[in-house]
Amino acid sequence: MGPVAETVAPARWRGTRWLISWLVIVAALIAGTVGGATLALRAFGGSTAHLALGTVTIKVEASRSGRAELYMPLVDWEVVARPYRAPVTIRAEVTAVDREQALAALRSGADATRKVEQARAQVPPMVRGAVRHALLVAALGGLAGALLAGCVLSVAFGRRRLVLLSVPAGLVASAALVVPVGWSLAHVDYRAFEHPTFHAHGNELPRLLAFSAQLTDASKGYTASYDTALTGLVNLVSVVSEPITPPTAVHEFVVGSDIHSNSLPLRAFGRYAKGKPIFLVGDFSQLGTAYEAPIADDVAALGPTIVAVSGNHDTLPLMQRLAERGVLVLRNDGTLDRSGRLVPGPVVTVAGMTVAGYSDPLESPTATFGVHPLELQGDGFTSAGQRLAEWFDALRPRPRIVLVHQHGLAHALLDHVATQAGQTSVVILTGHDHLQHMERVGKSLLVDGGTLGAGGLFSVGEASAGFIDLRLDASFAPVSSDMVQIEPVSGDGSARRVVFDPRDPRLRVRWDSVPAAPAPETPVEGDAAAGAVERFR
């Protein structure tokens, strides 16, 4: 190695070491800023406000995704929405309620209206003040964190000027954190409050859902407005112990399926469904054996109005036992009476709703251990979809509620109905795939409650029991629904509220997704039912 090379090599090393040093310094200053802002928010990010109806503490914290939370410790209720994208959580906790003021707000008349308006006027400046306070605390905390990092770096590198450098660096880094968050919080999408998630323990979740549905039904047409969301929020904050009156929706019922011989979730489910018609869309058993017949007794004990159809795991003897216990069992061409005999007439009236049910093509005629197939294959699946469409078209009068266990067939029927001119609103209830979801096409809606039996006895402790509480207006158009997941043993659970926009003819929503209208699809060519069956196989 010559003299020139010996000179260049140390120079390159010095340049590399200088670059590494400054990368470490910048990273440390940024880490100090973020850490300082986060710690400051945790320690000093909360603020307390006194409303006309009580006292609320608001805390702003860093999080992975934007969340707005309302927590009521008096009854252990929590309501969560995602109205912005900033990586912070705004959590409001009701720490005290002025009972007299709250009760006055519930009474009718000018005084009650004045109380609600007064509370509603106090909420926006309260939230804005809490956010400004939190942003200021975060900025100061970030600056302090950068200054601390600068002191550590000055000792580590032996450069006192790093302390001075940390001040402008902290200001820039804090601004880079606070300004985007502030901008996002200034652009809140209040429509997110139409699709909140509810959390509560045991008996409190059905009570919270009933109360929240009452508030929403009391609003004018479920309008997507800030005032509606805020009025409901104020009322939810103000009332914690008053009796719940039924919602004002014209038709309300509960949809479940796929119990699979697991009776553990049924007691908790009964608390939610109390006083409402219950529609159970197949798969009451796991293997279809005579040993599983007692599940029919547990199902029949859920309430006075239970409607059922068979699933691919079910047998005719099991469906007859359900009928003997008082469950209304629907067949393609009639219903079963208490003696298990067929009563002609596939369309019946249940709680003012015309209803029909389609017996599963794979239902076994005998309760023999594991001898019948559980899946439709190839052409059999396609022809089953065609027969379902023909059966529906021949029904008179045309039912408004249809039960079809296999979700592929149900999706095919949904698309078939959508192609018919002058179609009326039809609600198709289904199951089979254990995936809680809803899909709206035109005036019709498909509802899959998931698995009410939490996937069966073999999935105890792993899966949650799911069902859907659905509300319809006088024309059978969907108004709102609660997608509920409960832990089978304790009854603790969560619920997702979905409010349907009558202006939106298409909607797809799963339990773990945000309701959104999909892009327009290519129309199904040829026979709509057969084509859709292939699409959902």
mmCIF file of N, CA and C in Angstrom, residues 86-135:
data_model
loop_
_atom_site.group_PDB
_atom_site.id
_atom_site.type_symbol
_atom_site.label_atom_id
_atom_site.label_comp_id
_atom_site.label_asym_id
_atom_site.label_seq_id
_atom_site.Cartn_x
_atom_site.Cartn_y
_atom_site.Cartn_z
ATOM 1 N N ALA A 86 -55.182 10.070 13.709
ATOM 2 C CA ALA A 86 -54.018 10.422 14.531
ATOM 3 C C ALA A 86 -53.720 9.287 15.504
ATOM 4 N N PRO A 87 -52.430 8.988 15.739
ATOM 5 C CA PRO A 87 -52.071 7.874 16.626
ATOM 6 C C PRO A 87 -52.213 8.231 18.104
ATOM 7 N N VAL A 88 -53.381 8.675 18.496
ATOM 8 C CA VAL A 88 -53.654 9.009 19.890
ATOM 9 C C VAL A 88 -55.038 8.486 20.266
ATOM 10 N N THR A 89 -55.210 8.229 21.556
ATOM 11 C CA THR A 89 -56.501 7.836 22.101
ATOM 12 C C THR A 89 -57.022 8.949 22.994
ATOM 13 N N ILE A 90 -58.225 9.407 22.718
ATOM 14 C CA ILE A 90 -58.900 10.379 23.581
ATOM 15 C C ILE A 90 -59.923 9.606 24.405
ATOM 16 N N ARG A 91 -59.693 9.528 25.706
ATOM 17 C CA ARG A 91 -60.540 8.727 26.590
ATOM 18 C C ARG A 91 -61.263 9.639 27.573
ATOM 19 N N ALA A 92 -62.583 9.631 27.496
ATOM 20 C CA ALA A 92 -63.415 10.395 28.420
ATOM 21 C C ALA A 92 -64.002 9.439 29.459
ATOM 22 N N GLU A 93 -63.825 9.769 30.710
ATOM 23 C CA GLU A 93 -64.317 8.918 31.792
ATOM 24 C C GLU A 93 -65.241 9.729 32.688
ATOM 25 N N VAL A 94 -66.445 9.224 32.845
ATOM 26 C CA VAL A 94 -67.434 9.901 33.685
ATOM 27 C C VAL A 94 -67.117 9.578 35.141
ATOM 28 N N THR A 95 -66.662 10.569 35.874
ATOM 29 C CA THR A 95 -66.242 10.343 37.260
ATOM 30 C C THR A 95 -67.332 10.676 38.271
ATOM 31 N N ALA A 96 -68.322 11.466 37.869
ATOM 32 C CA ALA A 96 -69.418 11.800 38.777
ATOM 33 C C ALA A 96 -70.622 12.232 37.949
ATOM 34 N N VAL A 97 -71.810 11.915 38.436
ATOM 35 C CA VAL A 97 -73.050 12.281 37.750
ATOM 36 C C VAL A 97 -73.933 13.051 38.723
ATOM 37 N N ASP A 98 -74.400 14.200 38.284
ATOM 38 C CA ASP A 98 -75.380 14.964 39.053
ATOM 39 C C ASP A 98 -76.748 14.345 38.786
ATOM 40 N N ARG A 99 -77.198 13.500 39.689
ATOM 41 C CA ARG A 99 -78.401 12.710 39.442
ATOM 42 C C ARG A 99 -79.626 13.587 39.187
ATOM 43 N N GLU A 100 -79.793 14.641 39.959
ATOM 44 C CA GLU A 100 -80.963 15.491 39.786
ATOM 45 C C GLU A 100 -80.965 16.149 38.411
ATOM 46 N N GLN A 101 -79.792 16.632 37.994
ATOM 47 C CA GLN A 101 -79.706 17.257 36.674
ATOM 48 C C GLN A 101 -79.933 16.230 35.569
ATOM 49 N N ALA A 102 -79.393 15.017 35.757
ATOM 50 C CA ALA A 102 -79.561 13.977 34.756
ATOM 51 C C ALA A 102 -81.028 13.586 34.607
ATOM 52 N N LEU A 103 -81.712 13.413 35.724
ATOM 53 C CA LEU A 103 -83.131 13.063 35.658
ATOM 54 C C LEU A 103 -83.946 14.196 35.047
ATOM 55 N N ALA A 104 -83.573 15.420 35.345
ATOM 56 C CA ALA A 104 -84.280 16.561 34.756
ATOM 57 C C ALA A 104 -84.110 16.576 33.242
ATOM 58 N N ALA A 105 -82.943 16.148 32.769
ATOM 59 C CA ALA A 105 -82.692 16.132 31.325
ATOM 60 C C ALA A 105 -83.529 15.079 30.618
ATOM 61 N N LEU A 106 -83.970 14.065 31.364
ATOM 62 C CA LEU A 106 -84.771 13.012 30.746
ATOM 63 C C LEU A 106 -86.245 13.363 30.664
ATOM 64 N N ARG A 107 -86.680 14.294 31.477
ATOM 65 C CA ARG A 107 -88.103 14.644 31.481
ATOM 66 C C ARG A 107 -88.451 15.456 30.238
ATOM 67 N N SER A 108 -89.682 15.414 29.868
ATOM 68 C CA SER A 108 -90.126 16.165 28.691
ATOM 69 C C SER A 108 -90.371 17.621 29.068
ATOM 70 N N GLY A 109 -90.486 18.440 28.032
ATOM 71 C CA GLY A 109 -90.777 19.837 28.268
ATOM 72 C C GLY A 109 -89.596 20.741 27.988
ATOM 73 N N ALA A 110 -89.839 22.035 28.114
ATOM 74 C CA ALA A 110 -88.819 23.030 27.784
ATOM 75 C C ALA A 110 -87.619 22.946 28.717
ATOM 76 N N ASP A 111 -87.844 22.635 29.993
ATOM 77 C CA ASP A 111 -86.739 22.578 30.932
ATOM 78 C C ASP A 111 -85.791 21.437 30.592
ATOM 79 N N ALA A 112 -86.348 20.278 30.209
ATOM 80 C CA ALA A 112 -85.504 19.147 29.821
ATOM 81 C C ALA A 112 -84.697 19.472 28.581
ATOM 82 N N THR A 113 -85.344 20.100 27.617
ATOM 83 C CA THR A 113 -84.632 20.475 26.392
ATOM 84 C C THR A 113 -83.489 21.437 26.703
ATOM 85 N N ARG A 114 -83.744 22.381 27.609
ATOM 86 C CA ARG A 114 -82.715 23.340 27.978
ATOM 87 C C ARG A 114 -81.533 22.639 28.650
ATOM 88 N N LYS A 115 -81.797 21.634 29.488
ATOM 89 C CA LYS A 115 -80.723 20.908 30.163
ATOM 90 C C LYS A 115 -79.833 20.191 29.157
ATOM 91 N N VAL A 116 -80.465 19.507 28.198
ATOM 92 C CA VAL A 116 -79.694 18.774 27.189
ATOM 93 C C VAL A 116 -78.895 19.738 26.326
ATOM 94 N N GLU A 117 -79.514 20.836 25.902
ATOM 95 C CA GLU A 117 -78.817 21.815 25.069
ATOM 96 C C GLU A 117 -77.642 22.429 25.826
ATOM 97 N N GLN A 118 -77.828 22.666 27.112
ATOM 98 C CA GLN A 118 -76.753 23.231 27.916
ATOM 99 C C GLN A 118 -75.562 22.273 27.992
ATOM 100 N N ALA A 119 -75.863 20.995 28.230
ATOM 101 C CA ALA A 119 -74.784 20.003 28.296
ATOM 102 C C ALA A 119 -74.115 19.833 26.937
ATOM 103 N N ARG A 120 -74.914 19.827 25.898
ATOM 104 C CA ARG A 120 -74.369 19.647 24.559
ATOM 105 C C ARG A 120 -73.458 20.813 24.171
ATOM 106 N N ALA A 121 -73.821 22.003 24.585
ATOM 107 C CA ALA A 121 -72.989 23.172 24.276
ATOM 108 C C ALA A 121 -71.672 23.135 25.023
ATOM 109 N N GLN A 122 -71.629 22.438 26.155
ATOM 110 C CA GLN A 122 -70.413 22.388 26.953
ATOM 111 C C GLN A 122 -69.410 21.368 26.434
ATOM 112 N N VAL A 123 -69.875 20.352 25.717
ATOM 113 C CA VAL A 123 -68.985 19.251 25.321
ATOM 114 C C VAL A 123 -67.919 19.678 24.315
ATOM 115 N N PRO A 124 -68.249 20.356 23.184
ATOM 116 C CA PRO A 124 -67.202 20.688 22.204
ATOM 117 C C PRO A 124 -66.051 21.503 22.779
ATOM 118 N N PRO A 125 -66.317 22.616 23.496
ATOM 119 C CA PRO A 125 -65.168 23.346 24.052
ATOM 120 C C PRO A 125 -64.413 22.535 25.094
ATOM 121 N N MET A 126 -65.102 21.636 25.804
ATOM 122 C CA MET A 126 -64.428 20.790 26.777
ATOM 123 C C MET A 126 -63.423 19.868 26.074
ATOM 124 N N VAL A 127 -63.841 19.248 24.978
ATOM 125 C CA VAL A 127 -62.955 18.340 24.245
ATOM 126 C C VAL A 127 -61.817 19.122 23.601
ATOM 127 N N ARG A 128 -62.135 20.268 22.984
ATOM 128 C CA ARG A 128 -61.081 21.065 22.346
ATOM 129 C C ARG A 128 -60.056 21.537 23.370
ATOM 130 N N GLY A 129 -60.530 21.969 24.544
ATOM 131 C CA GLY A 129 -59.611 22.405 25.588
ATOM 132 C C GLY A 129 -58.714 21.271 26.063
ATOM 133 N N ALA A 130 -59.282 20.064 26.203
ATOM 134 C CA ALA A 130 -58.487 18.915 26.633
ATOM 135 C C ALA A 130 -57.431 18.567 25.591
ATOM 136 N N VAL A 131 -57.792 18.657 24.307
ATOM 137 C CA VAL A 131 -56.840 18.342 23.240
ATOM 138 C C VAL A 131 -55.722 19.377 23.203
ATOM 139 N N ARG A 132 -56.063 20.668 23.314
ATOM 140 C CA ARG A 132 -55.028 21.722 23.324
ATOM 141 C C ARG A 132 -54.078 21.530 24.508
ATOM 142 N N HIS A 133 -54.647 21.220 25.659
ATOM 143 C CA HIS A 133 -53.819 20.977 26.843
ATOM 144 C C HIS A 133 -52.860 19.807 26.598
ATOM 145 N N ALA A 134 -53.373 18.717 26.009
ATOM 146 C CA ALA A 134 -52.547 17.535 25.773
ATOM 147 C C ALA A 134 -51.455 17.820 24.755
ATOM 148 N N LEU A 135 -51.777 18.578 23.701
ATOM 149 C CA LEU A 135 -50.766 18.902 22.694
ATOM 150 C C LEU A 135 -49.654 19.776 23.282
#
